[in-house]
mmCIF file of C-alpha atoms in Angstrom:
data_model
loop_
_atom_site.group_PDB
_atom_site.id
_atom_site.type_symbol
_atom_site.label_atom_id
_atom_site.label_comp_id
_atom_site.label_asym_id
_atom_site.label_seq_id
_atom_site.Cartn_x
_atom_site.Cartn_y
_atom_site.Cartn_z
ATOM 1 C CA UNK A 1 -12.758 -15.377 0.871
ATOM 2 C CA UNK A 2 -14.065 -14.421 -2.570
ATOM 3 C CA UNK A 3 -14.622 -10.652 -2.461
ATOM 4 C CA UNK A 4 -11.602 -9.420 -4.388
ATOM 5 C CA UNK A 5 -11.775 -5.863 -3.019
ATOM 6 C CA UNK A 6 -11.838 -7.235 0.546
ATOM 7 C CA UNK A 7 -8.862 -9.487 -0.248
ATOM 8 C CA UNK A 8 -6.955 -6.495 -1.637
ATOM 9 C CA UNK A 9 -7.823 -4.281 1.339
ATOM 10 C CA UNK A 10 -6.612 -6.931 3.775
ATOM 11 C CA UNK A 11 -3.384 -7.374 1.846
ATOM 12 C CA UNK A 12 -2.887 -3.629 2.157
ATOM 13 C CA UNK A 13 -3.463 -3.959 5.909
ATOM 14 C CA UNK A 14 -0.819 -6.691 6.022
ATOM 15 C CA UNK A 15 1.617 -4.154 4.583
ATOM 16 C CA UNK A 16 0.474 -1.666 7.223
ATOM 17 C CA UNK A 17 1.250 -4.227 9.934
ATOM 18 C CA UNK A 18 4.733 -4.774 8.545
ATOM 19 C CA UNK A 19 5.458 -1.052 8.345
ATOM 20 C CA UNK A 20 3.970 -0.164 11.743
ATOM 21 C CA UNK A 21 6.003 -2.932 13.393
ATOM 22 C CA UNK A 22 9.181 -1.825 11.594
ATOM 23 C CA UNK A 23 8.705 1.684 13.005
ATOM 24 C CA UNK A 24 7.697 0.529 16.481
ATOM 25 C CA UNK A 25 4.190 1.981 16.077
ATOM 26 C CA UNK A 26 1.256 0.346 17.840
ATOM 27 C CA UNK A 27 -1.982 -0.597 16.109
ATOM 28 C CA UNK A 28 -5.188 -2.586 16.550
ATOM 29 C CA UNK A 29 -6.364 -4.870 13.789
ATOM 30 C CA UNK A 30 -9.990 -5.911 13.790
ATOM 31 C CA UNK A 31 -11.882 -7.891 11.168
ATOM 32 C CA UNK A 32 -13.401 -4.692 9.792
ATOM 33 C CA UNK A 33 -10.631 -2.133 10.341
ATOM 34 C CA UNK A 34 -6.934 -1.485 10.868
ATOM 35 C CA UNK A 35 -6.618 1.268 13.486
ATOM 36 C CA UNK A 36 -3.487 3.137 14.499
ATOM 37 C CA UNK A 37 -2.723 3.598 18.184
ATOM 38 C CA UNK A 38 0.453 5.610 17.561
ATOM 39 C CA UNK A 39 1.009 8.190 14.842
ATOM 40 C CA UNK A 40 1.459 6.321 11.531
ATOM 41 C CA UNK A 41 4.527 6.658 9.320
ATOM 42 C CA UNK A 42 4.180 9.180 6.473
ATOM 43 C CA UNK A 43 1.688 8.190 3.758
ATOM 44 C CA UNK A 44 -0.155 5.775 6.077
ATOM 45 C CA UNK A 45 -3.666 6.419 7.398
ATOM 46 C CA UNK A 46 -4.863 6.243 10.991
ATOM 47 C CA UNK A 47 -7.734 3.978 9.945
ATOM 48 C CA UNK A 48 -8.284 1.600 7.051
ATOM 49 C CA UNK A 49 -11.603 -0.169 6.501
ATOM 50 C CA UNK A 50 -11.181 -3.896 5.800
ATOM 51 C CA UNK A 51 -14.686 -5.321 5.412
ATOM 52 C CA UNK A 52 -18.144 -4.301 4.303
ATOM 53 C CA UNK A 53 -19.810 -3.605 7.648
ATOM 54 C CA UNK A 54 -22.425 -1.037 8.550
ATOM 55 C CA UNK A 55 -21.750 2.686 8.463
ATOM 56 C CA UNK A 56 -22.754 2.856 12.136
ATOM 57 C CA UNK A 57 -19.939 0.510 13.202
ATOM 58 C CA UNK A 58 -17.384 2.367 11.144
ATOM 59 C CA UNK A 59 -18.479 5.794 12.353
ATOM 60 C CA UNK A 60 -18.227 4.614 15.948
ATOM 61 C CA UNK A 61 -14.632 3.519 15.291
ATOM 62 C CA UNK A 62 -13.910 6.836 13.610
ATOM 63 C CA UNK A 63 -15.401 8.804 16.496
ATOM 64 C CA UNK A 64 -13.139 7.009 18.943
ATOM 65 C CA UNK A 65 -10.186 7.680 16.672
ATOM 66 C CA UNK A 66 -10.817 11.426 16.626
ATOM 67 C CA UNK A 67 -10.781 11.433 20.422
ATOM 68 C CA UNK A 68 -7.397 9.705 20.421
ATOM 69 C CA UNK A 69 -5.564 11.842 17.826
ATOM 70 C CA UNK A 70 -5.336 15.613 18.163
ATOM 71 C CA UNK A 71 -3.831 16.378 14.756
ATOM 72 C CA UNK A 72 -4.734 15.532 11.164
ATOM 73 C CA UNK A 73 -6.428 12.193 10.536
ATOM 74 C CA UNK A 74 -6.360 10.040 7.437
ATOM 75 C CA UNK A 75 -8.960 7.360 6.739
ATOM 76 C CA UNK A 76 -8.860 4.878 3.876
ATOM 77 C CA UNK A 77 -12.449 3.991 3.036
ATOM 78 C CA UNK A 78 -11.700 0.788 1.156
ATOM 79 C CA UNK A 79 -15.191 0.494 -0.333
ATOM 80 C CA UNK A 80 -16.040 4.185 -0.734
ATOM 81 C CA UNK A 81 -19.127 3.875 1.449
ATOM 82 C CA UNK A 82 -18.801 6.719 3.974
ATOM 83 C CA UNK A 83 -19.550 10.426 3.686
ATOM 84 C CA UNK A 84 -17.209 12.132 6.141
ATOM 85 C CA UNK A 85 -17.798 15.737 5.102
ATOM 86 C CA UNK A 86 -19.926 16.319 8.200
ATOM 87 C CA UNK A 87 -16.965 15.135 10.276
ATOM 88 C CA UNK A 88 -14.836 17.877 8.660
ATOM 89 C CA UNK A 89 -12.799 15.547 6.456
ATOM 90 C CA UNK A 90 -12.195 16.107 2.771
ATOM 91 C CA UNK A 91 -11.518 13.550 0.046
ATOM 92 C CA UNK A 92 -7.784 13.366 -0.660
ATOM 93 C CA UNK A 93 -8.141 11.092 -3.674
ATOM 94 C CA UNK A 94 -10.253 8.350 -5.232
ATOM 95 C CA UNK A 95 -8.717 5.150 -6.542
ATOM 96 C CA UNK A 96 -9.566 1.559 -7.439
ATOM 97 C CA UNK A 97 -8.430 -1.746 -6.074
ATOM 98 C CA UNK A 98 -6.894 -3.778 -8.873
ATOM 99 C CA UNK A 99 -6.524 -7.509 -9.407
ATOM 100 C CA UNK A 100 -4.391 -9.547 -11.763
ATOM 101 C CA UNK A 101 -5.171 -13.236 -12.004
ATOM 102 C CA UNK A 102 -2.424 -15.700 -11.175
ATOM 103 C CA UNK A 103 -0.163 -16.266 -14.157
ATOM 104 C CA UNK A 104 0.773 -19.824 -13.257
ATOM 105 C CA UNK A 105 4.073 -19.336 -15.088
ATOM 106 C CA UNK A 106 7.354 -19.172 -13.144
ATOM 107 C CA UNK A 107 9.148 -16.558 -15.250
ATOM 108 C CA UNK A 108 12.371 -14.835 -14.141
ATOM 109 C CA UNK A 109 11.990 -11.442 -12.493
ATOM 110 C CA UNK A 110 12.998 -8.557 -14.772
ATOM 111 C CA UNK A 111 14.042 -6.528 -11.726
ATOM 112 C CA UNK A 112 16.451 -7.401 -8.929
ATOM 113 C CA UNK A 113 15.513 -8.022 -5.317
ATOM 114 C CA UNK A 114 17.055 -5.611 -2.834
ATOM 115 C CA UNK A 115 19.436 -7.587 -0.634
ATOM 116 C CA UNK A 116 21.629 -5.183 1.377
ATOM 117 C CA UNK A 117 21.132 -2.075 3.521
ATOM 118 C CA UNK A 118 23.076 0.020 0.997
ATOM 119 C CA UNK A 119 20.797 -1.143 -1.813
ATOM 120 C CA UNK A 120 17.741 -0.375 0.309
ATOM 121 C CA UNK A 121 18.991 3.158 0.968
ATOM 122 C CA UNK A 122 19.454 3.693 -2.770
ATOM 123 C CA UNK A 123 15.958 2.292 -3.383
ATOM 124 C CA UNK A 124 14.402 4.587 -0.768
ATOM 125 C CA UNK A 125 16.169 7.666 -2.122
ATOM 126 C CA UNK A 126 14.890 6.917 -5.624
ATOM 127 C CA UNK A 127 11.390 6.370 -4.205
ATOM 128 C CA UNK A 128 11.554 9.766 -2.487
ATOM 129 C CA UNK A 129 13.003 11.510 -5.547
ATOM 130 C CA UNK A 130 10.175 10.308 -7.783
ATOM 131 C CA UNK A 131 7.228 11.631 -5.811
ATOM 132 C CA UNK A 132 7.250 10.488 -2.167
ATOM 133 C CA UNK A 133 9.293 13.132 -0.337
ATOM 134 C CA UNK A 134 9.791 12.825 3.412
ATOM 135 C CA UNK A 135 12.731 13.486 5.711
ATOM 136 C CA UNK A 136 11.960 10.343 7.707
ATOM 137 C CA UNK A 137 13.625 7.003 7.127
ATOM 138 C CA UNK A 138 10.713 4.995 5.765
ATOM 139 C CA UNK A 139 12.168 1.529 5.180
ATOM 140 C CA UNK A 140 14.416 0.315 8.013
ATOM 141 C CA UNK A 141 16.994 -2.418 7.415
ATOM 142 C CA UNK A 142 14.879 -4.794 9.540
ATOM 143 C CA UNK A 143 12.569 -5.138 6.521
ATOM 144 C CA UNK A 144 15.283 -7.016 4.610
ATOM 145 C CA UNK A 145 15.376 -10.802 4.614
ATOM 146 C CA UNK A 146 11.701 -11.269 5.455
ATOM 147 C CA UNK A 147 9.390 -13.649 3.637
ATOM 148 C CA UNK A 148 6.395 -11.297 3.653
ATOM 149 C CA UNK A 149 7.921 -8.208 2.018
ATOM 150 C CA UNK A 150 10.327 -7.848 -0.900
ATOM 151 C CA UNK A 151 11.752 -4.747 -2.558
ATOM 152 C CA UNK A 152 12.399 -4.865 -6.299
ATOM 153 C CA UNK A 153 14.631 -2.432 -8.181
ATOM 154 C CA UNK A 154 15.612 -1.732 -11.745
ATOM 155 C CA UNK A 155 19.205 -0.536 -11.892
ATOM 156 C CA UNK A 156 20.986 1.558 -14.491
ATOM 157 C CA UNK A 157 24.637 1.056 -13.616
ATOM 158 C CA UNK A 158 24.716 2.071 -9.914
ATOM 159 C CA UNK A 159 21.437 4.026 -9.895
ATOM 160 C CA UNK A 160 17.955 2.772 -9.052
ATOM 161 C CA UNK A 161 15.691 3.986 -11.853
ATOM 162 C CA UNK A 162 12.489 2.103 -10.953
ATOM 163 C CA UNK A 163 11.135 -0.066 -8.181
ATOM 164 C CA UNK A 164 8.195 -1.487 -6.288
ATOM 165 C CA UNK A 165 7.245 -3.403 -3.154
ATOM 166 C CA UNK A 166 5.687 -6.853 -3.018
ATOM 167 C CA UNK A 167 4.018 -8.120 0.139
ATOM 168 C CA UNK A 168 2.689 -11.634 0.590
ATOM 169 C CA UNK A 169 -0.652 -12.493 2.147
ATOM 170 C CA UNK A 170 -2.614 -15.712 2.502
ATOM 171 C CA UNK A 171 -4.610 -15.279 -0.703
ATOM 172 C CA UNK A 172 -2.507 -12.936 -2.837
ATOM 173 C CA UNK A 173 0.646 -10.896 -3.333
ATOM 174 C CA UNK A 174 0.422 -7.117 -3.096
ATOM 175 C CA UNK A 175 2.043 -4.722 -5.575
ATOM 176 C CA UNK A 176 2.603 -1.203 -4.245
ATOM 177 C CA UNK A 177 4.932 1.797 -4.159
ATOM 178 C CA UNK A 178 5.651 1.605 -7.890
ATOM 179 C CA UNK A 179 8.008 4.353 -9.002
ATOM 180 C CA UNK A 180 10.165 5.135 -12.028
ATOM 181 C CA UNK A 181 12.346 8.049 -13.030
ATOM 182 C CA UNK A 182 11.004 7.920 -16.603
ATOM 183 C CA UNK A 183 7.377 6.794 -16.526
ATOM 184 C CA UNK A 184 6.654 4.214 -19.214
ATOM 185 C CA UNK A 185 4.133 1.437 -19.712
ATOM 186 C CA UNK A 186 7.030 -1.017 -19.596
ATOM 187 C CA UNK A 187 7.707 -0.032 -15.984
ATOM 188 C CA UNK A 188 4.273 -1.225 -14.851
ATOM 189 C CA UNK A 189 4.613 -4.417 -16.864
ATOM 190 C CA UNK A 190 8.045 -5.116 -15.386
ATOM 191 C CA UNK A 191 6.835 -4.370 -11.853
ATOM 192 C CA UNK A 192 3.948 -6.795 -12.357
ATOM 193 C CA UNK A 193 6.244 -9.476 -13.744
ATOM 194 C CA UNK A 194 8.647 -9.023 -10.820
ATOM 195 C CA UNK A 195 5.893 -9.518 -8.245
ATOM 196 C CA UNK A 196 4.439 -12.460 -10.186
ATOM 197 C CA UNK A 197 7.865 -14.095 -9.982
ATOM 198 C CA UNK A 198 7.480 -14.485 -6.208
ATOM 199 C CA UNK A 199 4.527 -16.874 -6.499
ATOM 200 C CA UNK A 200 2.935 -17.419 -9.924
ATOM 201 C CA UNK A 201 0.086 -19.345 -8.277
ATOM 202 C CA UNK A 202 -1.119 -16.211 -6.474
ATOM 203 C CA UNK A 203 -3.135 -13.289 -7.868
ATOM 204 C CA UNK A 204 -1.612 -9.825 -7.594
ATOM 205 C CA UNK A 205 -3.519 -7.002 -5.902
ATOM 206 C CA UNK A 206 -3.028 -3.318 -5.226
ATOM 207 C CA UNK A 207 -4.694 0.027 -5.828
ATOM 208 C CA UNK A 208 -4.106 2.835 -8.277
ATOM 209 C CA UNK A 209 -5.628 5.950 -9.804
ATOM 210 C CA UNK A 210 -5.289 8.151 -12.850
ATOM 211 C CA UNK A 211 -2.582 7.282 -15.344
ATOM 212 C CA UNK A 212 -1.185 4.602 -13.036
ATOM 213 C CA UNK A 213 -4.537 2.822 -13.048
ATOM 214 C CA UNK A 214 -4.638 2.908 -16.834
ATOM 215 C CA UNK A 215 -1.067 1.584 -17.025
ATOM 216 C CA UNK A 216 -1.782 -1.277 -14.624
ATOM 217 C CA UNK A 217 -4.913 -2.226 -16.551
ATOM 218 C CA UNK A 218 -2.818 -2.287 -19.718
ATOM 219 C CA UNK A 219 -0.421 -4.587 -17.832
ATOM 220 C CA UNK A 220 -3.170 -7.129 -17.180
ATOM 221 C CA UNK A 221 -4.846 -5.861 -14.000
ATOM 222 C CA UNK A 222 -8.560 -5.107 -13.669
ATOM 223 C CA UNK A 223 -10.432 -2.732 -11.328
ATOM 224 C CA UNK A 224 -12.412 -4.609 -8.668
ATOM 225 C CA UNK A 225 -13.805 -1.814 -6.500
ATOM 226 C CA UNK A 226 -13.506 1.878 -5.642
ATOM 227 C CA UNK A 227 -11.830 3.335 -2.583
ATOM 228 C CA UNK A 228 -11.487 6.854 -1.209
ATOM 229 C CA UNK A 229 -8.892 8.334 1.113
ATOM 230 C CA UNK A 230 -10.171 11.059 3.423
ATOM 231 C CA UNK A 231 -8.043 13.572 5.303
ATOM 232 C CA UNK A 232 -8.552 16.277 7.896
ATOM 233 C CA UNK A 233 -6.236 19.280 8.237
#
C-alpha cells in the first residue's frame, strides 16, 4: 500500500474498531468503508470512507445507512470526493491527513504512558476539559494494556496538562486526540516524539485542521490529502 492518505484513513478506522469494541458497539468494516451498525460513541462518525472507489458505491452505502439510523448522521469523506448537500448534510469541517516519515531513531518518550485506571480517568478529564466535552465515559479501562493503543500524558505534579493517543496499524502509527491546557508548538512536537517512541521504524499519521495543522507541519508532518466531515441535524 503506497497511497499515504489511504494508509492514514485505514489507521483511523483501526482506532474506530478499537473504540467501537471497547463500547460494545457493532460495526461492519469493508475495504472501502467503516460502517456503524450501532450508534457510535461521541465524536465518531457512522461512516468513514477508506478507499478511493466510485461515488456510486459510496452513495449506495450512504443510502442504506440513512435507512438504518433515524437521528443525525456523520460521514467522514476521507478523500473529499462526495457532495452530500442534496442528501441534506452539511460540511462540519475540512481537514488534511498528515504524514511524518519514520524517524529511525529510538529516542525516549517525553511524555509518560498511562498505566492505571486512575491515570486514565485523569487523562480523560483533561481531554474533556480542553475541548471534548461529553458526559459519557469515552475511554474504558479495557483499553489499558493493549498493544494497539497507548495513551500518553504530560503531568504537572498530579495534573495531566497535555496528552494524545497512539494507535498501531500494519503500516504506521496513528497520532490523534492531541490536547493541552496551554497550547504551544512544543506540545505538538512532544506528542509526535512520544508516538515516534513506540516504533521509530514506522511513519506517523493522523489528521488536523487550522492551527493544529500548522503546528503539526512545524513538527515535521506534511499534508497528504484533504478530508471532509459531513453531518446531518
